[in-house]
XYZ file of C-alpha atoms in Angstrom:
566
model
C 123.219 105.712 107.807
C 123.409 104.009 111.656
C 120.172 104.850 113.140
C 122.348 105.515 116.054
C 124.001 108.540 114.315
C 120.678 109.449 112.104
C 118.972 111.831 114.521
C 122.577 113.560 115.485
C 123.131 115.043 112.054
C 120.162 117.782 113.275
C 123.362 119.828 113.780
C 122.189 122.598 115.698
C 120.740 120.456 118.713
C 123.696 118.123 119.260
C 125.682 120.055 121.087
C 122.447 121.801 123.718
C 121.236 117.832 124.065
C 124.881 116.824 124.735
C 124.699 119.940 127.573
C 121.643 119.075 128.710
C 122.186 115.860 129.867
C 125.925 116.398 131.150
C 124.150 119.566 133.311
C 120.670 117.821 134.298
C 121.927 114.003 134.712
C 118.817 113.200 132.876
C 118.626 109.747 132.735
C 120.768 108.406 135.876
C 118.671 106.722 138.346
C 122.020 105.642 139.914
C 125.128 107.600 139.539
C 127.091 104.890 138.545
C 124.818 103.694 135.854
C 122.998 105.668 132.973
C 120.683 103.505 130.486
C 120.592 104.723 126.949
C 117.594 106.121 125.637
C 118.229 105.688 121.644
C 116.730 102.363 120.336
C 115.519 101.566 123.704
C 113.084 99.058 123.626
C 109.526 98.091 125.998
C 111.637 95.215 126.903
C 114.794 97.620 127.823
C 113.060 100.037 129.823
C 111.376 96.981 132.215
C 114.234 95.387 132.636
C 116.005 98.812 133.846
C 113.052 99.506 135.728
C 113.199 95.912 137.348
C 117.174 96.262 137.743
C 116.392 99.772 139.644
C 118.361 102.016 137.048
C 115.592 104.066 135.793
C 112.117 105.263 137.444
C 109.334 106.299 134.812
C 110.253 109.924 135.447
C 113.640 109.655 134.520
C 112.445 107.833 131.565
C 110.220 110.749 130.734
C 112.688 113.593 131.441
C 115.168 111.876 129.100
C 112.121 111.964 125.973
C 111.286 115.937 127.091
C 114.883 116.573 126.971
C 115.320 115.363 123.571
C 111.465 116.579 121.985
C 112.601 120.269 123.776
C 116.083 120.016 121.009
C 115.127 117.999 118.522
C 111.248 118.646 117.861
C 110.550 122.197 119.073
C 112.162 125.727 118.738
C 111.497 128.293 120.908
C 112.780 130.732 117.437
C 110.527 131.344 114.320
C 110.260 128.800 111.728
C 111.558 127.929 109.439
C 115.149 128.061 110.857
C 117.885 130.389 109.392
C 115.606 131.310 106.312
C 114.685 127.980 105.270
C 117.875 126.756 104.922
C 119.364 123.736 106.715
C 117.947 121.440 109.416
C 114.551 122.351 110.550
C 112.297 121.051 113.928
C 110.702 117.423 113.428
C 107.503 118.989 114.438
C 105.940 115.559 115.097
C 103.952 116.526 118.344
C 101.174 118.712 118.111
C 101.108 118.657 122.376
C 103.667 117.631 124.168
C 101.378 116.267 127.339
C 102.312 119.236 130.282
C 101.468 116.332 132.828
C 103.178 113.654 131.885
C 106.140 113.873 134.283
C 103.352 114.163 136.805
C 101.552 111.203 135.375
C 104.868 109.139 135.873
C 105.749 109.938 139.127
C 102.084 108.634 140.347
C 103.393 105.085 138.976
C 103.716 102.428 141.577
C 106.745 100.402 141.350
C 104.810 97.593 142.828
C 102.865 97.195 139.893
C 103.122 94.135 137.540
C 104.397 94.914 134.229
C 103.730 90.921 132.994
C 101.999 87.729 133.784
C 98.276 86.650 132.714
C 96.371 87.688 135.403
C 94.027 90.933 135.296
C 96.692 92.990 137.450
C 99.095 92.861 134.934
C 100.108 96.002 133.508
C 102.500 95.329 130.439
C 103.113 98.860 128.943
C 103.999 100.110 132.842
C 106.284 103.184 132.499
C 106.116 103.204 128.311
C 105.702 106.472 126.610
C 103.146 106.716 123.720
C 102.599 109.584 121.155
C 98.954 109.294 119.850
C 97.774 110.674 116.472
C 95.954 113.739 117.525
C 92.413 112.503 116.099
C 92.487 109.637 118.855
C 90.439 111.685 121.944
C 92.193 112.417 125.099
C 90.748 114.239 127.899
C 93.494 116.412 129.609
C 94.644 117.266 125.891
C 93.247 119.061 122.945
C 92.135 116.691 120.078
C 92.226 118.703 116.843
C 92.746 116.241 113.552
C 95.458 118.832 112.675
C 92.714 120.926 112.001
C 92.523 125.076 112.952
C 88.594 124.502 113.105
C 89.128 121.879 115.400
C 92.180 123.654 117.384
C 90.193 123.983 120.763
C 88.429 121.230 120.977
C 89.266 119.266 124.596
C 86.956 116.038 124.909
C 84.868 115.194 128.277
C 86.744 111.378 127.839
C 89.341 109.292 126.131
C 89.070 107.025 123.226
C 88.432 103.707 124.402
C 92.078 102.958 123.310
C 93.625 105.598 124.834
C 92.093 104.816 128.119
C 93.454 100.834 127.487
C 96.592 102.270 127.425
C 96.400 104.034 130.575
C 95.167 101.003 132.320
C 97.969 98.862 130.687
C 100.516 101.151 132.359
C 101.330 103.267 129.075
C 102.019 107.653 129.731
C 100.859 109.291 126.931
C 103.542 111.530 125.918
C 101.731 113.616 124.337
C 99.579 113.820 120.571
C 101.213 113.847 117.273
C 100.750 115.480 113.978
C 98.998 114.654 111.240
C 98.137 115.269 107.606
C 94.984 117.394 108.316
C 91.689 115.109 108.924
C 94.205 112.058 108.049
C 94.647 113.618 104.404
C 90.905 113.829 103.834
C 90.430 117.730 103.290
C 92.386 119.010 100.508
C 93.967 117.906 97.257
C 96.979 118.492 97.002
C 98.530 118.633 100.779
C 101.381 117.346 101.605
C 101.619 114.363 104.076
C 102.756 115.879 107.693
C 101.194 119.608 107.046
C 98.803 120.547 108.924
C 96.187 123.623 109.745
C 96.583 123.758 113.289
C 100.238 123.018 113.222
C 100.806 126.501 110.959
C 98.515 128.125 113.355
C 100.502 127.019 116.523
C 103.858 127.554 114.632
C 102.523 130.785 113.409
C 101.935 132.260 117.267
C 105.769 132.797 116.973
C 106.948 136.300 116.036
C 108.653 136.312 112.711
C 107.119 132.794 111.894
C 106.693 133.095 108.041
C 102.921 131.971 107.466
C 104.078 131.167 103.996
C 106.329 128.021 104.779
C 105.569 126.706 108.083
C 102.956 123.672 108.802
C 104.687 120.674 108.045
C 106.346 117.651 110.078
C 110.204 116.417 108.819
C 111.525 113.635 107.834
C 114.448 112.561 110.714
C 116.376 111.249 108.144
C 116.344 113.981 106.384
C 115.225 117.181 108.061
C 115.479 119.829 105.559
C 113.175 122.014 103.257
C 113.087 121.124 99.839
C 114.583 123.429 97.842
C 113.222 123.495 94.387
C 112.033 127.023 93.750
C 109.851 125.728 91.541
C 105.800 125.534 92.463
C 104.385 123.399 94.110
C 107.702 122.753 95.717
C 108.547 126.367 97.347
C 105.859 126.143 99.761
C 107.742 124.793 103.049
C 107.356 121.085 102.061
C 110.006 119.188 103.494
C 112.428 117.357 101.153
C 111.691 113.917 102.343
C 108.300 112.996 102.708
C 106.995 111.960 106.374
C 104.245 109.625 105.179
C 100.827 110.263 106.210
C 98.491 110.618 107.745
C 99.870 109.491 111.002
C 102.936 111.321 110.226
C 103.761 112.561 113.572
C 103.728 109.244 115.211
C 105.884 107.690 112.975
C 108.636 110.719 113.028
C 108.222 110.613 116.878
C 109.286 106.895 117.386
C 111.895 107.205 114.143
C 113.398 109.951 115.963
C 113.728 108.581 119.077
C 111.110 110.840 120.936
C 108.835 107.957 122.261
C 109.110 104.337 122.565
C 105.810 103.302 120.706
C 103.336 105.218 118.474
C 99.459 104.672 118.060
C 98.411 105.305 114.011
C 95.306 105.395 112.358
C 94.328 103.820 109.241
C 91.465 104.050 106.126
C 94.210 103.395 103.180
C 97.802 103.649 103.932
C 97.665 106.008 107.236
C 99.706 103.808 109.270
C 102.131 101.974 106.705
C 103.070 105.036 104.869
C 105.051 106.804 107.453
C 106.097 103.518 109.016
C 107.938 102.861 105.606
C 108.723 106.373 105.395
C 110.602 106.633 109.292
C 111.914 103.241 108.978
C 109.325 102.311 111.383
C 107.454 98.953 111.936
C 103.937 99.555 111.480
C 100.595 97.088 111.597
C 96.881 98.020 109.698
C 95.183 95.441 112.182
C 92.061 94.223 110.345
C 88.309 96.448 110.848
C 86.939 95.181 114.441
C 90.211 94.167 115.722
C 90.153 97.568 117.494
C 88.182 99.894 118.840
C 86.963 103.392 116.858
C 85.312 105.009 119.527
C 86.731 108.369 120.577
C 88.324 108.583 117.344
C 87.586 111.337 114.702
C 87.103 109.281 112.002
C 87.011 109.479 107.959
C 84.920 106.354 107.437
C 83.616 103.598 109.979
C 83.674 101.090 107.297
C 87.365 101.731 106.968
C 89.122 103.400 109.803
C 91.033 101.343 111.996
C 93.881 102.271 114.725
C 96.982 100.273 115.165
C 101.005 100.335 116.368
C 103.963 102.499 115.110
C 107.146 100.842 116.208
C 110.432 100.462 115.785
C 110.607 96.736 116.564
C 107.854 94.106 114.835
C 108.077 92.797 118.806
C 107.409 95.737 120.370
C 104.608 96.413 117.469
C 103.500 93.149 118.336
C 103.405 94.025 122.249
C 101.034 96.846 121.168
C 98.637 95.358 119.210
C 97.955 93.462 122.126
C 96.859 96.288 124.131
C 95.049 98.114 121.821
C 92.673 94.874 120.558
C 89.578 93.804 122.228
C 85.977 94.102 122.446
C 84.261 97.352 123.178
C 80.523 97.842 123.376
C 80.127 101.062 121.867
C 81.609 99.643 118.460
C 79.683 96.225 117.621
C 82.189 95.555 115.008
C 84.886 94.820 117.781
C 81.861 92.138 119.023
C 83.775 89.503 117.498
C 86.561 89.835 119.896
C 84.022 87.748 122.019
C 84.474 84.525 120.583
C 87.649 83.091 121.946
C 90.684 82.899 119.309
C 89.612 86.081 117.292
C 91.594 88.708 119.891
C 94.451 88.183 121.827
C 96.209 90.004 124.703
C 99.333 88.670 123.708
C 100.729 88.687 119.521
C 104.312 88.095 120.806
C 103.337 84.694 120.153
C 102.853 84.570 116.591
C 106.257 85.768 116.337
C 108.524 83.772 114.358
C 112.007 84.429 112.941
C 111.547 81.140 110.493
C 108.286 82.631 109.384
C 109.578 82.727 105.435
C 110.539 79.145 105.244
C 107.936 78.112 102.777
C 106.628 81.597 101.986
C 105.417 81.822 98.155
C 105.612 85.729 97.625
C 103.918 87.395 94.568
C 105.597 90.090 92.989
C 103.565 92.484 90.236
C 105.859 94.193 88.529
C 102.661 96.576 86.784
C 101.906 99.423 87.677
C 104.528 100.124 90.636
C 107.743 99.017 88.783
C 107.075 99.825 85.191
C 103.950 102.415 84.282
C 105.202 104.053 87.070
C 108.825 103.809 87.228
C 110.976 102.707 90.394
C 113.955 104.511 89.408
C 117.362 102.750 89.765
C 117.986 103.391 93.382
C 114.566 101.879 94.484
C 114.914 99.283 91.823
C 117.907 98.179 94.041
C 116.340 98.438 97.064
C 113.318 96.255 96.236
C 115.780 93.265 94.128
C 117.819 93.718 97.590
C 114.857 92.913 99.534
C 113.484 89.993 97.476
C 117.068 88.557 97.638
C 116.878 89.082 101.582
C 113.684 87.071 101.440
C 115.008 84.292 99.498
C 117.542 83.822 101.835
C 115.090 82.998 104.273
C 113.457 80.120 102.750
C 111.168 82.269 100.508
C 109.796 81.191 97.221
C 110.004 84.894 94.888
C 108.214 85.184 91.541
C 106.379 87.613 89.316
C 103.010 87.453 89.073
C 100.249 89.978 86.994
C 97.124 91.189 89.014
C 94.675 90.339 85.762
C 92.266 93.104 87.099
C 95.075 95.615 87.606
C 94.118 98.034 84.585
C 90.572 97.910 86.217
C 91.981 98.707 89.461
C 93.932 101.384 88.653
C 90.943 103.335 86.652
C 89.008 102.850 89.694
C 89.658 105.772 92.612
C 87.738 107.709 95.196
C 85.699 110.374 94.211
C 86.559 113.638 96.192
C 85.342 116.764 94.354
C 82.045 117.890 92.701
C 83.213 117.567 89.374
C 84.254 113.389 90.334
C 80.669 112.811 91.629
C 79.112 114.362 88.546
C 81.129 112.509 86.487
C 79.732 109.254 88.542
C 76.967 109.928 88.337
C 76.758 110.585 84.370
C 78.177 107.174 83.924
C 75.622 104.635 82.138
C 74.155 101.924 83.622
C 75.953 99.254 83.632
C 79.505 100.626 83.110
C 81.723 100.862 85.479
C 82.349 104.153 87.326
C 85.551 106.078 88.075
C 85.086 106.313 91.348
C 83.449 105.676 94.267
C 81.649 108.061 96.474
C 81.699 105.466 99.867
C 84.519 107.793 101.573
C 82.539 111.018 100.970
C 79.408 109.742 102.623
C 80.972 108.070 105.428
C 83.188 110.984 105.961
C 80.096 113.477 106.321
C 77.916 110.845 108.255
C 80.678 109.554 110.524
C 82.298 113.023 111.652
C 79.073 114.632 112.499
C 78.091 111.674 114.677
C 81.998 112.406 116.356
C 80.928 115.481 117.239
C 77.079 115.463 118.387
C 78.602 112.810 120.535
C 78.215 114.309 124.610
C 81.628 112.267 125.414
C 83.443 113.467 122.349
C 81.679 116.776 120.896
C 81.650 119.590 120.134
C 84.186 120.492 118.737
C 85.808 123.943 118.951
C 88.350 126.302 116.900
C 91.158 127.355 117.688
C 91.027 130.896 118.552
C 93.605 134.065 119.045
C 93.200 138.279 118.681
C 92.332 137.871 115.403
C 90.511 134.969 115.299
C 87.584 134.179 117.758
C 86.536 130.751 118.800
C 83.539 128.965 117.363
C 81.638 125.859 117.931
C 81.992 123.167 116.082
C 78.938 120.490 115.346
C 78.992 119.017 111.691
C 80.944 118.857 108.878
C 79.444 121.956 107.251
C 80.723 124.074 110.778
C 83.953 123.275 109.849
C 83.928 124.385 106.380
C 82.380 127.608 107.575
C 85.164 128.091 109.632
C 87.262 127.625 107.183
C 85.891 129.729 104.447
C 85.913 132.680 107.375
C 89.717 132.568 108.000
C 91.606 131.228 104.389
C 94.651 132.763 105.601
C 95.285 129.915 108.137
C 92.860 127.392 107.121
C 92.969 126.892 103.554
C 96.543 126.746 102.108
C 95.301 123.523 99.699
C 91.718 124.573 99.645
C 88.914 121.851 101.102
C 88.001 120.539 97.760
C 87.173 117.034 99.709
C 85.113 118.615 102.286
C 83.108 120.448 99.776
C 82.731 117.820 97.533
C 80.728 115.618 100.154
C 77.776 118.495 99.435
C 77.116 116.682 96.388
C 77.756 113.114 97.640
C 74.141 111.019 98.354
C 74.141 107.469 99.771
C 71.926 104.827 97.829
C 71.154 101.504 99.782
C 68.805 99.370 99.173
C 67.861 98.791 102.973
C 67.908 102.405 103.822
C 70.989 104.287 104.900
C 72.609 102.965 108.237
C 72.011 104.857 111.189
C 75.302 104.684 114.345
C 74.332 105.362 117.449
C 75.528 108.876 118.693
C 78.496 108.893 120.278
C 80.199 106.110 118.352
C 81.063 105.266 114.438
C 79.910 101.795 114.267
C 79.870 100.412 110.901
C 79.486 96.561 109.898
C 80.221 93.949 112.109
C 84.082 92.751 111.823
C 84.873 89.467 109.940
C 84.410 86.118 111.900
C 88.218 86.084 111.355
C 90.367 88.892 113.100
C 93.491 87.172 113.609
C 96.528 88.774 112.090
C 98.335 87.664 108.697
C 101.027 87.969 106.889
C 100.820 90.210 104.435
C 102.885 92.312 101.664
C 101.574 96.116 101.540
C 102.577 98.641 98.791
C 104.020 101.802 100.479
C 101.327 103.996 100.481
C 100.851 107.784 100.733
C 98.221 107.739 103.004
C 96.121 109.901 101.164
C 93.763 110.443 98.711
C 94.394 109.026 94.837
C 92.384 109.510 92.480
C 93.556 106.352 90.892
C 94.063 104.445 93.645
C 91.403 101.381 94.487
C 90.035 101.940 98.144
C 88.735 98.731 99.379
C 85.231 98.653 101.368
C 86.988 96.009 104.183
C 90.686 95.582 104.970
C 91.560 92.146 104.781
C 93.815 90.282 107.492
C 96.494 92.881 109.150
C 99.124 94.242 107.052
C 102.624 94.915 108.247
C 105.274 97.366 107.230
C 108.354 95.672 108.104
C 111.633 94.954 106.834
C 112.501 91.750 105.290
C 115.851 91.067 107.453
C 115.884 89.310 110.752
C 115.658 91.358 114.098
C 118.939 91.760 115.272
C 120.252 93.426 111.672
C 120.752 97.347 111.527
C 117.797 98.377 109.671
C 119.642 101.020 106.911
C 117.176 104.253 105.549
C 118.934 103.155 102.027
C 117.462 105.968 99.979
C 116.316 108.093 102.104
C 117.986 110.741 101.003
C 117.889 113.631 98.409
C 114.433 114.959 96.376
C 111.801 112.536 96.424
């Protein structure tokens, strides 16, 4: 399907958007001009600001206008029983000042050039995850125990974006602590999102808490378990689900992700999105409420790989209360500017590995993906690429190796003899414990608090263990899928033979980044963005990895398969 008919088949809010702007004249900064808002890119939107067709807060009104009929609903949820098109739900907080935060934009400012004044996301809207700190809006992890919690400061990269001109648009949903909480959740749901959804009479507790595919925007409806809980049909991706539904659908220009294994490229791949893992040290993790700091890394949710590119570029550089972005202090590791490793003959030469096991056989394409995939080699080929099949010789290794995330998986480590290999490893357990209480004893960034209504008072929030108290108090709202993962870093102990690290407070530092942070190319699988039990989780990303279709820029990208029960 066009991408510019994709968002209209939400039936019910073509029509009211079609009103809104024929009533408002969103959009017109001229009367004899109006600049269209789908598939607009950061290039578009300077070049209407520079041509003096469109101010940052028409800009703005336009995105509100289309979040208020495609994203929210006033009415209960689900819609009409549970049957049709339902809200995107990709923000979590739509930000209540950001037409006031565009109208305080000076025109006069510089949106390029090299020198320190420039300012090259002036006027762009941003949806961040909602685990990336702001300070005028609530930073929750998609969590209910987390649903009050309002930092004293940004992120580091939230306030880079500021500086570079960006308006944060608001904060996006998320598969609940980036899919690092439950087994068993589906990417896109959420705690807090079923509690906000929830404070609307006749909202059915039962069903509501997820984000929706744009592509495909219904319920599934199998009335079979585990498939008759509200899940939508089409998976979002996760964990930075509402990010990548936002920009898919239109309802922001650019989207910032974050990443351990799979959080930014799943719902890229999912929302037809472009979307770059930069490597560990590239960017900064402070203000960020993390799973591990020897894994987590933010990066860009696009729908262009230039305007991903553009982003990157923002959000890199060295910040001193994360020594493993020191590296961006040696000159040629960071770079202001990754437009210029852009290059549309970049497959000319390209030798391209394809394993065909697990992903293709063991566990089965299906015909329509099968397609999809020969489609895209072809596609590659055609560029000058060099396609064959090639065996991982370790793959039967890799795939016996997981993450251990319950009790019983650390037990079972821990029985193993010496000298065999585990099943798992217990390195995202520890790190999730030690990193997420530092978060929140942090004075710029903790402590956290719950969310809170007539039946639920507010608590404070200061470790780990606070929020699984919380949690075990109100199971009607909190624990749809359980906390399996939380509860299973009780019985999680680090082992090192130079003593267990120690971050300083108010920041998840973890080793210093590689020598070499410049970006690659790289092939990713399409990842769930969650926990697999089967699934090898590296200790260090390696180069940056980039969801992006094979085809140049100025084809329609097509959501070929997007469609129908995943």
């Amino acid at each position: 399907m066009n991408r510019h008919l994709r968002t209209y088949r939400l039936v019910f809010a073509t029509a009211i958007f079609a009103t809104a702007i024929a009533l408002t004249g969103i959009g017109r900064a001229d009367s004899s001009e109006q600049f269209e808002l789908r598939e607009a890119t950061i290039a578009d939107i300077q070049a209407a600001y520079r041509d003096g067709i469109l101010s940052p807060q028409h800009l703005v009104s336009m995105y509100l206008a289309r979040i208020a009929v495609l994203d929210r609903s006033n009415l209960p949820q689900p819609l009409k029983g549970g049957v049709g098109n339902q809200p995107l739900n990709s923000f979590m907080h739509v930000n209540e000042n950001a037409l006031a935060d565009a109208g305080r934009m000076d025109p006069d400012d510089r949106m390029d050039g090299d020198d320190d004044g420039a300012r090259p996301l002036f006027g762009i809207p941003v949806i961040l995850k909602d685990n990336i700190a702001t300070k005028d809006m609530p930073t929750t992890a998609g969590s209910v125990a987390l649903g009050g919690s309002r930092p004293e400061k940004d992120a580091f990269i939230a306030s880079k974006l500021r500086h570079a001109g960006a308006i944060i648009l608001g904060k996006g949903t998320l598969t609940e602590f980036a899919n690092f909480i439950a087994l068993g959740m589906p990417t896109g749901f959420s705690s807090q999102l079923r509690f906000q959804l929830f404070q609307v009479p006749g909202a059915d507790l039962t069903k509501v808490g997820y984000g929706f595919n744009p592509y495909d925007p219904r319920i599934d409806p199998r009335t079979n378990a585990p498939f008759n809980d509200g899940r939508p049909v089409l998976a979002t991706g996760g964990s930075s689900s509402g990010p990548g539904i936002a920009v898919s659908a239109n309802l922001a220009t650019v989207g910032v992700g974050t990443e351990t294994s799979g959080s930014i490229l799943s719902p890229s791949g999912q929302n037809m999105d472009v979307g770059i893992k930069p490597t560990l040290g590239l960017v900064s993790r402070n203000g960020i409420v993390p799973i591990t700091a020897d894994q987590d890394t933010a990066g860009p949710i696009a729908r262009t790989v230039t305007d991903a590119a553009r982003l990157l570029g923002v959000l890199a550089g060295f910040d001193k209360k994360d020594p493993a972005t020191r590296a961006c202090l040696t000159e040629g590791n960071c770079f202001r500017d990754y437009t210029q490793f852009l290059d549309a003959n970049a497959l000319q030469g390209a030798h391209i590995a394809v394993p065909m096991h697990p992903y293709w056989i063991e566990f089965g394409l299906g015909a329509a993906r099968t397609k999809l995939m020969n489609d895209a080699i072809a596609a590659m080929q055609s560029l000058g690429a060099t396609v064959e099949t090639f065996e991982i010789p370790s793959q039967n290794v890799l795939n016996n190796y997981g993450t251990c995330v319950t009790a019983a998986d650390v037990a079972t480590r821990r029985a193993t003899p010496v000298g065999t290999v585990p099943p798992c490893s217990t390195v995202l357990l520890f790190g999730f414990k030690r990193d997420l209480n530092a978060y929140l004893a942090s004075k710029e960034f903790g402590p956290g608090t719950s969310a809170s209504s007539a039946t639920i008072p507010g608590q404070t929030v200061k470790t780990l263990s606070d929020v699984i108290s919380f949690n075990n108090l109100h199971p009607e709202v909190a624990l749809k899928y359980g906390q399996a993962i939380a509860e299973g870093r009780r019985h999680a102990r680090h082992r090192s033979r130079t003593g267990p690290r120690r971050l300083p407070c108010g920041s998840c530092a973890g080793p210093e980044a590689h020598k070499d942070v410049r970006p690659r190319r790289a092939l990713h699988r399409n990842g769930s963005g969650g926990v697999h039990r089967r699934r090898c989780h590296s200790g260090r990303p390696h180069g940056q990895e980039v969801r992006r279709r094979p085809f140049p820029s100025e084809l329609r990208r097509q959501p070929a398969g997007a469609r129908g029960v995943p």
